[in-house]
GROMACS .gro file of C-alpha atoms in nm:
model
  480
    1UNK     CA    1  -1.029   2.980   5.802
    2UNK     CA    2  -0.789   2.711   5.917
    3UNK     CA    3  -1.069   2.455   5.902
    4UNK     CA    4  -1.111   2.520   5.529
    5UNK     CA    5  -0.743   2.494   5.430
    6UNK     CA    6  -0.744   2.112   5.381
    7UNK     CA    7  -1.054   2.138   5.162
    8UNK     CA    8  -0.897   2.412   4.948
    9UNK     CA    9  -0.580   2.208   4.904
   10UNK     CA   10  -0.779   1.899   4.802
   11UNK     CA   11  -0.977   2.091   4.537
   12UNK     CA   12  -0.659   2.247   4.395
   13UNK     CA   13  -0.494   1.905   4.377
   14UNK     CA   14  -0.792   1.763   4.187
   15UNK     CA   15  -0.786   2.040   3.928
   16UNK     CA   16  -0.411   2.023   3.877
   17UNK     CA   17  -0.396   1.645   3.857
   18UNK     CA   18  -0.695   1.591   3.628
   19UNK     CA   19  -0.617   1.488   3.267
   20UNK     CA   20  -0.812   1.784   3.132
   21UNK     CA   21  -0.650   2.026   3.372
   22UNK     CA   22  -0.349   2.064   3.145
   23UNK     CA   23  -0.442   2.271   2.842
   24UNK     CA   24  -0.320   2.163   2.501
   25UNK     CA   25  -0.039   2.381   2.372
   26UNK     CA   26  -0.006   2.520   2.021
   27UNK     CA   27   0.291   2.415   1.803
   28UNK     CA   28   0.612   2.585   1.905
   29UNK     CA   29   0.677   2.718   1.552
   30UNK     CA   30   0.490   2.730   1.219
   31UNK     CA   31   0.739   2.490   1.059
   32UNK     CA   32   0.707   2.216   1.323
   33UNK     CA   33   0.440   1.951   1.371
   34UNK     CA   34   0.214   1.953   1.674
   35UNK     CA   35   0.284   1.666   1.910
   36UNK     CA   36  -0.009   1.536   2.114
   37UNK     CA   37   0.052   1.476   2.485
   38UNK     CA   38   0.054   1.109   2.577
   39UNK     CA   39  -0.272   1.138   2.773
   40UNK     CA   40  -0.464   1.296   2.484
   41UNK     CA   41  -0.351   1.073   2.199
   42UNK     CA   42  -0.633   0.908   2.006
   43UNK     CA   43  -0.666   0.534   1.976
   44UNK     CA   44  -0.645   0.479   1.599
   45UNK     CA   45  -0.730   0.110   1.620
   46UNK     CA   46  -1.065   0.066   1.448
   47UNK     CA   47  -1.318  -0.186   1.577
   48UNK     CA   48  -1.382  -0.488   1.357
   49UNK     CA   49  -1.654  -0.418   1.097
   50UNK     CA   50  -1.998  -0.547   1.191
   51UNK     CA   51  -2.106  -0.559   0.826
   52UNK     CA   52  -1.944  -0.648   0.496
   53UNK     CA   53  -1.853  -1.004   0.591
   54UNK     CA   54  -2.095  -1.185   0.368
   55UNK     CA   55  -2.046  -1.467   0.125
   56UNK     CA   56  -2.073  -1.431  -0.250
   57UNK     CA   57  -2.122  -1.720  -0.489
   58UNK     CA   58  -1.825  -1.776  -0.716
   59UNK     CA   59  -2.024  -1.995  -0.952
   60UNK     CA   60  -2.302  -1.742  -1.012
   61UNK     CA   61  -2.305  -1.483  -1.288
   62UNK     CA   62  -2.429  -1.162  -1.126
   63UNK     CA   63  -2.652  -0.930  -1.323
   64UNK     CA   64  -2.667  -0.556  -1.264
   65UNK     CA   65  -2.987  -0.603  -1.061
   66UNK     CA   66  -2.807  -0.858  -0.839
   67UNK     CA   67  -2.516  -0.622  -0.782
   68UNK     CA   68  -2.749  -0.333  -0.695
   69UNK     CA   69  -2.934  -0.551  -0.446
   70UNK     CA   70  -2.606  -0.649  -0.276
   71UNK     CA   71  -2.493  -0.288  -0.255
   72UNK     CA   72  -2.821  -0.167  -0.109
   73UNK     CA   73  -2.799  -0.434   0.159
   74UNK     CA   74  -2.434  -0.394   0.253
   75UNK     CA   75  -2.298  -0.054   0.148
   76UNK     CA   76  -2.231   0.152   0.467
   77UNK     CA   77  -2.378   0.467   0.311
   78UNK     CA   78  -2.727   0.314   0.314
   79UNK     CA   79  -2.687   0.211   0.679
   80UNK     CA   80  -2.579   0.563   0.769
   81UNK     CA   81  -2.878   0.722   0.595
   82UNK     CA   82  -3.108   0.463   0.752
   83UNK     CA   83  -2.985   0.545   1.102
   84UNK     CA   84  -3.028   0.917   1.029
   85UNK     CA   85  -3.390   0.853   0.933
   86UNK     CA   86  -3.442   0.646   1.248
   87UNK     CA   87  -3.301   0.932   1.456
   88UNK     CA   88  -3.550   1.173   1.296
   89UNK     CA   89  -3.831   0.928   1.373
   90UNK     CA   90  -3.720   0.925   1.736
   91UNK     CA   91  -3.721   1.308   1.738
   92UNK     CA   92  -4.082   1.301   1.622
   93UNK     CA   93  -4.164   1.070   1.913
   94UNK     CA   94  -3.991   1.310   2.151
   95UNK     CA   95  -4.194   1.603   2.017
   96UNK     CA   96  -4.522   1.412   2.046
   97UNK     CA   97  -4.447   1.323   2.408
   98UNK     CA   98  -4.514   1.688   2.497
   99UNK     CA   99  -4.887   1.617   2.460
  100UNK     CA  100  -4.875   1.387   2.763
  101UNK     CA  101  -4.813   1.460   3.130
  102UNK     CA  102  -4.494   1.356   3.301
  103UNK     CA  103  -4.528   1.154   3.620
  104UNK     CA  104  -4.238   1.090   3.853
  105UNK     CA  105  -4.211   0.886   4.171
  106UNK     CA  106  -4.037   1.068   4.455
  107UNK     CA  107  -3.915   0.956   4.795
  108UNK     CA  108  -3.813   1.247   5.015
  109UNK     CA  109  -3.640   1.189   5.348
  110UNK     CA  110  -3.526   1.479   5.565
  111UNK     CA  111  -3.418   1.550   5.919
  112UNK     CA  112  -3.356   1.878   6.103
  113UNK     CA  113  -3.263   2.000   6.448
  114UNK     CA  114  -3.347   2.344   6.581
  115UNK     CA  115  -3.371   2.539   6.905
  116UNK     CA  116  -3.704   2.699   6.991
  117UNK     CA  117  -3.720   2.992   7.236
  118UNK     CA  118  -3.990   2.962   7.502
  119UNK     CA  119  -3.983   3.242   7.759
  120UNK     CA  120  -3.613   3.272   7.837
  121UNK     CA  121  -3.511   2.916   7.756
  122UNK     CA  122  -3.412   2.748   7.428
  123UNK     CA  123  -3.551   2.400   7.377
  124UNK     CA  124  -3.389   2.165   7.127
  125UNK     CA  125  -3.627   1.996   6.886
  126UNK     CA  126  -3.551   1.720   6.631
  127UNK     CA  127  -3.772   1.656   6.328
  128UNK     CA  128  -3.776   1.371   6.076
  129UNK     CA  129  -3.986   1.332   5.761
  130UNK     CA  130  -4.023   1.054   5.507
  131UNK     CA  131  -4.260   1.122   5.217
  132UNK     CA  132  -4.314   0.885   4.920
  133UNK     CA  133  -4.524   1.063   4.659
  134UNK     CA  134  -4.611   1.103   4.291
  135UNK     CA  135  -4.529   1.427   4.112
  136UNK     CA  136  -4.724   1.521   3.796
  137UNK     CA  137  -4.665   1.801   3.545
  138UNK     CA  138  -4.872   1.887   3.239
  139UNK     CA  139  -4.860   2.174   2.994
  140UNK     CA  140  -5.223   2.268   2.943
  141UNK     CA  141  -5.191   2.541   2.680
  142UNK     CA  142  -4.898   2.704   2.499
  143UNK     CA  143  -5.035   2.890   2.192
  144UNK     CA  144  -4.918   2.631   1.939
  145UNK     CA  145  -4.565   2.567   2.062
  146UNK     CA  146  -4.604   2.190   2.083
  147UNK     CA  147  -4.789   2.173   1.752
  148UNK     CA  148  -4.510   2.364   1.580
  149UNK     CA  149  -4.245   2.135   1.727
  150UNK     CA  150  -4.434   1.823   1.619
  151UNK     CA  151  -4.493   1.955   1.266
  152UNK     CA  152  -4.126   2.048   1.238
  153UNK     CA  153  -4.026   1.696   1.347
  154UNK     CA  154  -4.271   1.545   1.094
  155UNK     CA  155  -4.125   1.740   0.803
  156UNK     CA  156  -3.769   1.671   0.917
  157UNK     CA  157  -3.853   1.301   0.927
  158UNK     CA  158  -3.988   1.324   0.573
  159UNK     CA  159  -3.670   1.503   0.463
  160UNK     CA  160  -3.460   1.229   0.625
  161UNK     CA  161  -3.662   0.957   0.451
  162UNK     CA  162  -3.619   1.133   0.118
  163UNK     CA  163  -3.246   1.167   0.183
  164UNK     CA  164  -3.244   0.794   0.253
  165UNK     CA  165  -3.404   0.738  -0.089
  166UNK     CA  166  -3.150   0.972  -0.246
  167UNK     CA  167  -2.871   0.768  -0.091
  168UNK     CA  168  -3.016   0.462  -0.264
  169UNK     CA  169  -3.030   0.657  -0.590
  170UNK     CA  170  -2.663   0.742  -0.559
  171UNK     CA  171  -2.564   0.390  -0.455
  172UNK     CA  172  -2.750   0.246  -0.754
  173UNK     CA  173  -2.566   0.479  -0.989
  174UNK     CA  174  -2.233   0.405  -0.823
  175UNK     CA  175  -2.291   0.035  -0.885
  176UNK     CA  176  -2.398   0.101  -1.244
  177UNK     CA  177  -2.094   0.318  -1.308
  178UNK     CA  178  -1.853   0.070  -1.152
  179UNK     CA  179  -2.019  -0.218  -1.340
  180UNK     CA  180  -2.004  -0.048  -1.679
  181UNK     CA  181  -1.647   0.069  -1.621
  182UNK     CA  182  -1.555  -0.289  -1.541
  183UNK     CA  183  -1.730  -0.412  -1.856
  184UNK     CA  184  -1.539  -0.151  -2.055
  185UNK     CA  185  -1.207  -0.258  -1.902
  186UNK     CA  186  -1.292  -0.624  -1.961
  187UNK     CA  187  -1.388  -0.549  -2.323
  188UNK     CA  188  -1.067  -0.356  -2.378
  189UNK     CA  189  -0.871  -0.648  -2.238
  190UNK     CA  190  -1.044  -0.887  -2.478
  191UNK     CA  191  -0.984  -0.646  -2.765
  192UNK     CA  192  -0.616  -0.634  -2.666
  193UNK     CA  193  -0.605  -1.013  -2.673
  194UNK     CA  194  -0.752  -1.012  -3.025
  195UNK     CA  195  -0.501  -0.747  -3.126
  196UNK     CA  196  -0.219  -0.961  -2.990
  197UNK     CA  197  -0.342  -1.265  -3.182
  198UNK     CA  198  -0.358  -1.057  -3.500
  199UNK     CA  199  -0.006  -0.926  -3.442
  200UNK     CA  200   0.117  -1.281  -3.383
  201UNK     CA  201  -0.053  -1.394  -3.707
  202UNK     CA  202   0.115  -1.112  -3.899
  203UNK     CA  203   0.450  -1.205  -3.748
  204UNK     CA  204   0.395  -1.567  -3.848
  205UNK     CA  205   0.311  -1.458  -4.204
  206UNK     CA  206   0.632  -1.254  -4.226
  207UNK     CA  207   0.842  -1.541  -4.091
  208UNK     CA  208   0.689  -1.776  -4.345
  209UNK     CA  209   0.757  -1.533  -4.630
  210UNK     CA  210   1.109  -1.473  -4.502
  211UNK     CA  211   1.179  -1.849  -4.522
  212UNK     CA  212   1.076  -1.845  -4.887
  213UNK     CA  213   1.277  -1.533  -4.964
  214UNK     CA  214   0.968  -1.318  -5.013
  215UNK     CA  215   1.026  -1.087  -4.711
  216UNK     CA  216   1.316  -0.903  -4.560
  217UNK     CA  217   1.466  -0.896  -4.212
  218UNK     CA  218   1.337  -0.539  -4.149
  219UNK     CA  219   0.987  -0.667  -4.225
  220UNK     CA  220   1.026  -0.931  -3.953
  221UNK     CA  221   1.161  -0.673  -3.707
  222UNK     CA  222   0.859  -0.449  -3.777
  223UNK     CA  223   0.623  -0.740  -3.716
  224UNK     CA  224   0.803  -0.839  -3.394
  225UNK     CA  225   0.790  -0.480  -3.267
  226UNK     CA  226   0.417  -0.466  -3.341
  227UNK     CA  227   0.364  -0.794  -3.155
  228UNK     CA  228   0.568  -0.669  -2.856
  229UNK     CA  229   0.360  -0.351  -2.845
  230UNK     CA  230   0.041  -0.560  -2.850
  231UNK     CA  231   0.171  -0.765  -2.557
  232UNK     CA  232   0.249  -0.445  -2.366
  233UNK     CA  233  -0.100  -0.306  -2.438
  234UNK     CA  234  -0.255  -0.632  -2.321
  235UNK     CA  235  -0.078  -0.618  -1.985
  236UNK     CA  236  -0.193  -0.259  -1.935
  237UNK     CA  237  -0.549  -0.368  -2.016
  238UNK     CA  238  -0.525  -0.658  -1.769
  239UNK     CA  239  -0.415  -0.421  -1.493
  240UNK     CA  240  -0.696  -0.176  -1.571
  241UNK     CA  241  -0.947  -0.462  -1.562
  242UNK     CA  242  -0.825  -0.575  -1.219
  243UNK     CA  243  -0.854  -0.221  -1.082
  244UNK     CA  244  -1.206  -0.181  -1.223
  245UNK     CA  245  -1.307  -0.515  -1.071
  246UNK     CA  246  -1.172  -0.400  -0.734
  247UNK     CA  247  -1.369  -0.074  -0.762
  248UNK     CA  248  -1.688  -0.271  -0.823
  249UNK     CA  249  -1.618  -0.500  -0.525
  250UNK     CA  250  -1.558  -0.198  -0.302
  251UNK     CA  251  -1.896  -0.049  -0.391
  252UNK     CA  252  -2.048  -0.381  -0.282
  253UNK     CA  253  -1.864  -0.350   0.053
  254UNK     CA  254  -1.641  -0.643  -0.036
  255UNK     CA  255  -1.262  -0.671  -0.027
  256UNK     CA  256  -1.113  -0.548  -0.353
  257UNK     CA  257  -0.963  -0.888  -0.433
  258UNK     CA  258  -1.298  -1.073  -0.408
  259UNK     CA  259  -1.352  -1.280  -0.721
  260UNK     CA  260  -1.699  -1.303  -0.877
  261UNK     CA  261  -1.841  -1.319  -1.229
  262UNK     CA  262  -2.076  -1.064  -1.382
  263UNK     CA  263  -2.293  -1.057  -1.691
  264UNK     CA  264  -2.092  -0.967  -2.003
  265UNK     CA  265  -2.156  -0.663  -2.217
  266UNK     CA  266  -2.250  -0.883  -2.514
  267UNK     CA  267  -2.554  -1.009  -2.318
  268UNK     CA  268  -2.688  -0.658  -2.248
  269UNK     CA  269  -2.948  -0.495  -2.466
  270UNK     CA  270  -2.834  -0.156  -2.593
  271UNK     CA  271  -3.080   0.134  -2.626
  272UNK     CA  272  -3.138   0.253  -2.979
  273UNK     CA  273  -3.301   0.590  -2.916
  274UNK     CA  274  -3.408   0.834  -2.648
  275UNK     CA  275  -3.755   0.772  -2.508
  276UNK     CA  276  -3.845   1.133  -2.421
  277UNK     CA  277  -3.759   1.490  -2.503
  278UNK     CA  278  -3.529   1.686  -2.276
  279UNK     CA  279  -3.825   1.898  -2.164
  280UNK     CA  280  -4.019   1.592  -2.049
  281UNK     CA  281  -3.710   1.450  -1.877
  282UNK     CA  282  -3.648   1.777  -1.694
  283UNK     CA  283  -4.008   1.794  -1.573
  284UNK     CA  284  -3.987   1.434  -1.458
  285UNK     CA  285  -3.666   1.510  -1.269
  286UNK     CA  286  -3.826   1.805  -1.089
  287UNK     CA  287  -4.110   1.578  -0.983
  288UNK     CA  288  -3.903   1.273  -0.884
  289UNK     CA  289  -3.565   1.382  -0.752
  290UNK     CA  290  -3.561   1.295  -0.379
  291UNK     CA  291  -3.292   1.554  -0.299
  292UNK     CA  292  -3.520   1.831  -0.427
  293UNK     CA  293  -3.816   1.691  -0.235
  294UNK     CA  294  -3.602   1.680   0.081
  295UNK     CA  295  -3.532   2.053   0.048
  296UNK     CA  296  -3.903   2.122   0.004
  297UNK     CA  297  -3.968   1.927   0.324
  298UNK     CA  298  -3.703   2.135   0.502
  299UNK     CA  299  -3.890   2.453   0.406
  300UNK     CA  300  -4.204   2.305   0.562
  301UNK     CA  301  -4.002   2.216   0.872
  302UNK     CA  302  -3.868   2.572   0.889
  303UNK     CA  303  -4.224   2.711   0.876
  304UNK     CA  304  -4.323   2.488   1.166
  305UNK     CA  305  -4.012   2.588   1.358
  306UNK     CA  306  -4.103   2.954   1.311
  307UNK     CA  307  -4.448   2.888   1.460
  308UNK     CA  308  -4.287   2.705   1.750
  309UNK     CA  309  -4.041   2.987   1.820
  310UNK     CA  310  -4.306   3.259   1.796
  311UNK     CA  311  -4.524   3.081   2.052
  312UNK     CA  312  -4.261   3.173   2.313
  313UNK     CA  313  -4.393   3.533   2.300
  314UNK     CA  314  -4.719   3.418   2.460
  315UNK     CA  315  -4.795   3.282   2.808
  316UNK     CA  316  -4.815   2.913   2.896
  317UNK     CA  317  -5.057   2.747   3.133
  318UNK     CA  318  -4.935   2.438   3.315
  319UNK     CA  319  -5.047   2.211   3.595
  320UNK     CA  320  -4.833   2.065   3.872
  321UNK     CA  321  -4.937   1.836   4.153
  322UNK     CA  322  -4.798   1.610   4.423
  323UNK     CA  323  -4.968   1.338   4.622
  324UNK     CA  324  -4.848   1.078   4.868
  325UNK     CA  325  -4.806   0.968   5.228
  326UNK     CA  326  -4.598   1.139   5.497
  327UNK     CA  327  -4.446   0.979   5.803
  328UNK     CA  328  -4.320   1.233   6.061
  329UNK     CA  329  -4.112   1.205   6.373
  330UNK     CA  330  -4.045   1.473   6.634
  331UNK     CA  331  -3.868   1.499   6.967
  332UNK     CA  332  -3.820   1.776   7.221
  333UNK     CA  333  -3.588   1.790   7.520
  334UNK     CA  334  -3.726   1.627   7.832
  335UNK     CA  335  -4.036   1.509   7.649
  336UNK     CA  336  -4.114   1.175   7.481
  337UNK     CA  337  -4.090   1.157   7.097
  338UNK     CA  338  -4.399   1.175   6.877
  339UNK     CA  339  -4.497   1.007   6.552
  340UNK     CA  340  -4.758   1.109   6.295
  341UNK     CA  341  -4.858   1.003   5.947
  342UNK     CA  342  -5.116   1.071   5.681
  343UNK     CA  343  -5.178   1.160   5.320
  344UNK     CA  344  -5.054   1.485   5.171
  345UNK     CA  345  -5.122   1.648   4.836
  346UNK     CA  346  -5.110   1.978   4.659
  347UNK     CA  347  -5.217   2.096   4.312
  348UNK     CA  348  -5.157   2.421   4.128
  349UNK     CA  349  -5.212   2.592   3.795
  350UNK     CA  350  -4.921   2.804   3.680
  351UNK     CA  351  -4.950   3.086   3.429
  352UNK     CA  352  -4.607   3.187   3.303
  353UNK     CA  353  -4.537   3.476   3.068
  354UNK     CA  354  -4.179   3.567   2.989
  355UNK     CA  355  -4.156   3.945   2.963
  356UNK     CA  356  -3.783   3.982   2.902
  357UNK     CA  357  -3.520   3.733   2.792
  358UNK     CA  358  -3.235   3.944   2.655
  359UNK     CA  359  -3.344   3.899   2.292
  360UNK     CA  360  -3.340   3.519   2.298
  361UNK     CA  361  -3.684   3.473   2.138
  362UNK     CA  362  -3.619   3.738   1.875
  363UNK     CA  363  -3.295   3.574   1.772
  364UNK     CA  364  -3.449   3.225   1.768
  365UNK     CA  365  -3.722   3.346   1.531
  366UNK     CA  366  -3.459   3.523   1.318
  367UNK     CA  367  -3.256   3.203   1.303
  368UNK     CA  368  -3.559   3.001   1.188
  369UNK     CA  369  -3.644   3.263   0.923
  370UNK     CA  370  -3.286   3.254   0.796
  371UNK     CA  371  -3.293   2.874   0.776
  372UNK     CA  372  -3.615   2.892   0.575
  373UNK     CA  373  -3.465   3.148   0.337
  374UNK     CA  374  -3.151   2.934   0.299
  375UNK     CA  375  -3.360   2.627   0.214
  376UNK     CA  376  -3.553   2.826  -0.047
  377UNK     CA  377  -3.226   2.947  -0.200
  378UNK     CA  378  -3.101   2.587  -0.208
  379UNK     CA  379  -3.418   2.483  -0.389
  380UNK     CA  380  -3.372   2.753  -0.655
  381UNK     CA  381  -3.006   2.654  -0.698
  382UNK     CA  382  -3.086   2.282  -0.719
  383UNK     CA  383  -3.364   2.337  -0.971
  384UNK     CA  384  -3.119   2.515  -1.201
  385UNK     CA  385  -2.862   2.240  -1.146
  386UNK     CA  386  -3.116   1.968  -1.221
  387UNK     CA  387  -3.217   2.135  -1.547
  388UNK     CA  388  -2.852   2.161  -1.651
  389UNK     CA  389  -2.770   1.806  -1.537
  390UNK     CA  390  -3.061   1.658  -1.733
  391UNK     CA  391  -2.968   1.859  -2.041
  392UNK     CA  392  -2.605   1.745  -2.022
  393UNK     CA  393  -2.704   1.381  -1.962
  394UNK     CA  394  -2.956   1.394  -2.249
  395UNK     CA  395  -2.688   1.533  -2.481
  396UNK     CA  396  -2.439   1.269  -2.367
  397UNK     CA  397  -2.686   0.993  -2.454
  398UNK     CA  398  -2.743   1.144  -2.799
  399UNK     CA  399  -2.366   1.163  -2.850
  400UNK     CA  400  -2.323   0.802  -2.729
  401UNK     CA  401  -2.590   0.685  -2.976
  402UNK     CA  402  -2.409   0.855  -3.265
  403UNK     CA  403  -2.072   0.721  -3.149
  404UNK     CA  404  -2.217   0.371  -3.132
  405UNK     CA  405  -2.331   0.394  -3.495
  406UNK     CA  406  -1.995   0.534  -3.601
  407UNK     CA  407  -1.809   0.264  -3.407
  408UNK     CA  408  -2.003  -0.010  -3.587
  409UNK     CA  409  -1.915   0.139  -3.926
  410UNK     CA  410  -1.553   0.187  -3.820
  411UNK     CA  411  -1.532  -0.171  -3.697
  412UNK     CA  412  -1.662  -0.310  -4.024
  413UNK     CA  413  -1.428  -0.093  -4.227
  414UNK     CA  414  -1.123  -0.177  -4.013
  415UNK     CA  415  -1.189  -0.551  -4.034
  416UNK     CA  416  -1.219  -0.537  -4.411
  417UNK     CA  417  -0.909  -0.315  -4.441
  418UNK     CA  418  -0.703  -0.552  -4.223
  419UNK     CA  419  -0.807  -0.863  -4.414
  420UNK     CA  420  -0.741  -0.692  -4.749
  421UNK     CA  421  -0.399  -0.561  -4.638
  422UNK     CA  422  -0.295  -0.901  -4.506
  423UNK     CA  423  -0.411  -1.080  -4.821
  424UNK     CA  424  -0.238  -0.823  -5.043
  425UNK     CA  425   0.082  -0.862  -4.844
  426UNK     CA  426   0.075  -1.238  -4.895
  427UNK     CA  427   0.044  -1.172  -5.268
  428UNK     CA  428   0.332  -0.925  -5.253
  429UNK     CA  429   0.121  -0.624  -5.345
  430UNK     CA  430   0.140  -0.446  -5.006
  431UNK     CA  431   0.432  -0.406  -4.769
  432UNK     CA  432   0.448  -0.502  -4.402
  433UNK     CA  433   0.406  -0.141  -4.287
  434UNK     CA  434   0.062  -0.133  -4.449
  435UNK     CA  435  -0.037  -0.457  -4.278
  436UNK     CA  436   0.081  -0.341  -3.935
  437UNK     CA  437  -0.096  -0.009  -3.982
  438UNK     CA  438  -0.420  -0.190  -4.071
  439UNK     CA  439  -0.377  -0.423  -3.775
  440UNK     CA  440  -0.336  -0.128  -3.536
  441UNK     CA  441  -0.635   0.047  -3.689
  442UNK     CA  442  -0.841  -0.268  -3.630
  443UNK     CA  443  -0.724  -0.282  -3.267
  444UNK     CA  444  -0.832   0.081  -3.216
  445UNK     CA  445  -1.166   0.012  -3.384
  446UNK     CA  446  -1.228  -0.289  -3.158
  447UNK     CA  447  -1.145  -0.085  -2.849
  448UNK     CA  448  -1.365   0.202  -2.963
  449UNK     CA  449  -1.650  -0.040  -3.029
  450UNK     CA  450  -1.628  -0.168  -2.672
  451UNK     CA  451  -1.607   0.185  -2.531
  452UNK     CA  452  -1.898   0.302  -2.746
  453UNK     CA  453  -2.121   0.022  -2.615
  454UNK     CA  454  -2.032   0.071  -2.248
  455UNK     CA  455  -2.052   0.450  -2.280
  456UNK     CA  456  -2.401   0.421  -2.424
  457UNK     CA  457  -2.506   0.208  -2.127
  458UNK     CA  458  -2.332   0.439  -1.880
  459UNK     CA  459  -2.478   0.760  -2.023
  460UNK     CA  460  -2.825   0.608  -2.033
  461UNK     CA  461  -2.785   0.516  -1.667
  462UNK     CA  462  -2.660   0.867  -1.590
  463UNK     CA  463  -2.971   1.015  -1.751
  464UNK     CA  464  -3.190   0.786  -1.537
  465UNK     CA  465  -2.988   0.898  -1.234
  466UNK     CA  466  -3.036   1.268  -1.309
  467UNK     CA  467  -3.410   1.234  -1.374
  468UNK     CA  468  -3.467   1.018  -1.065
  469UNK     CA  469  -3.586   0.724  -1.275
  470UNK     CA  470  -3.345   0.496  -1.089
  471UNK     CA  471  -3.562   0.534  -0.778
  472UNK     CA  472  -3.893   0.540  -0.963
  473UNK     CA  473  -3.809   0.208  -1.131
  474UNK     CA  474  -3.706   0.039  -0.806
  475UNK     CA  475  -3.962  -0.183  -0.631
  476UNK     CA  476  -4.099  -0.051  -0.305
  477UNK     CA  477  -3.896  -0.167  -0.007
  478UNK     CA  478  -4.014  -0.237   0.344
  479UNK     CA  479  -4.022   0.070   0.560
  480UNK     CA  480  -3.788   0.120   0.847
   0.00000   0.00000   0.00000
């Protein structure tokens, strides 16, 4: 026992001194923060980004298609989904490798010393072996286990590829949304500038009339207050435009303060009507949506997994073999040593049938069945969601079309009302309150016209997003 005491002390010292040997403690009280030990604190310094540092032309006017292309190349979400798909492809390769034998090179060296009893005397003998050889294993038959694993990997790869496409669908819509929101903010800023110029013109009219004794000081104060309010509204619009521009840059994986020009809303063609009925759009969504297709692929993968798990109830037939050269050495007391060498090999067929495993196979099959049922439930839920999403998006487009028509009429009416009120005021027929009221109504009409146009574009894009048309309209990209 004394010989083992140093070893016991060394093992105890290793366990006590190891960084993981000290368990993390819970907070001392519910009202106090947990403090991490110095050895377990995380390094919060992030590595420098490997993507996102790309140049963008400041002299180019980027269209929506250009912005989508940049986002698909540089947004980290697409890289993440791409790597997930690549991992699934590697899993398929792993599953297919089961069809081939495994061959390993071995080099076994051993030595032993023993005492052999002859008559009444023990003779010491020393042996030495060195054997380089090849070891081969091959599963000959397994009642469909490998086939089930390969099929499951195939369907999981398809689901990952469809999820990759769905990531592109979402990225495209994120770019569209950010782009149209920026156009809306830019249009509102321009409308605020027009409103400010109108307020300044009204103020100049009042000052001119005041010089000629045709206006009063309260009229000038009203006009100045209206102009000040227009200046305030303009600054708010400028801030909103900068934020919207930063949001668009972020979607492109660019710093928020990156400056670049985009195509204006006036250059975009607005839709005038819906192309299809909501029934046709819903059917198209059920046929095109990659997230729904990915769930269907997961059901197929679950079926294959069930076949793979059930194969464990049956026996497997496998082959093992070794072949190589052996060099042997032996020595016995009082006798000269001996050397020998030659080829060695062995081969065997193994039939293995697991009779009892504590319920492991039963629970693995139950797990696969539950995963299949969960995927089917997800499909039913998503189908209902898709139908509702398409209906809501279709209705939003119809509403946006009506609002666009109303905004045009309102804009025309507000412009005419403002010009008439201003002209009447110059003739002394209307008071300054009427002019300011007409000027504010024109400002609202201009803002609503901008919002109506961008909302129509946004809701049309949302409908294409819900139906899956954003992916269907995209050109085919090179496979990974």
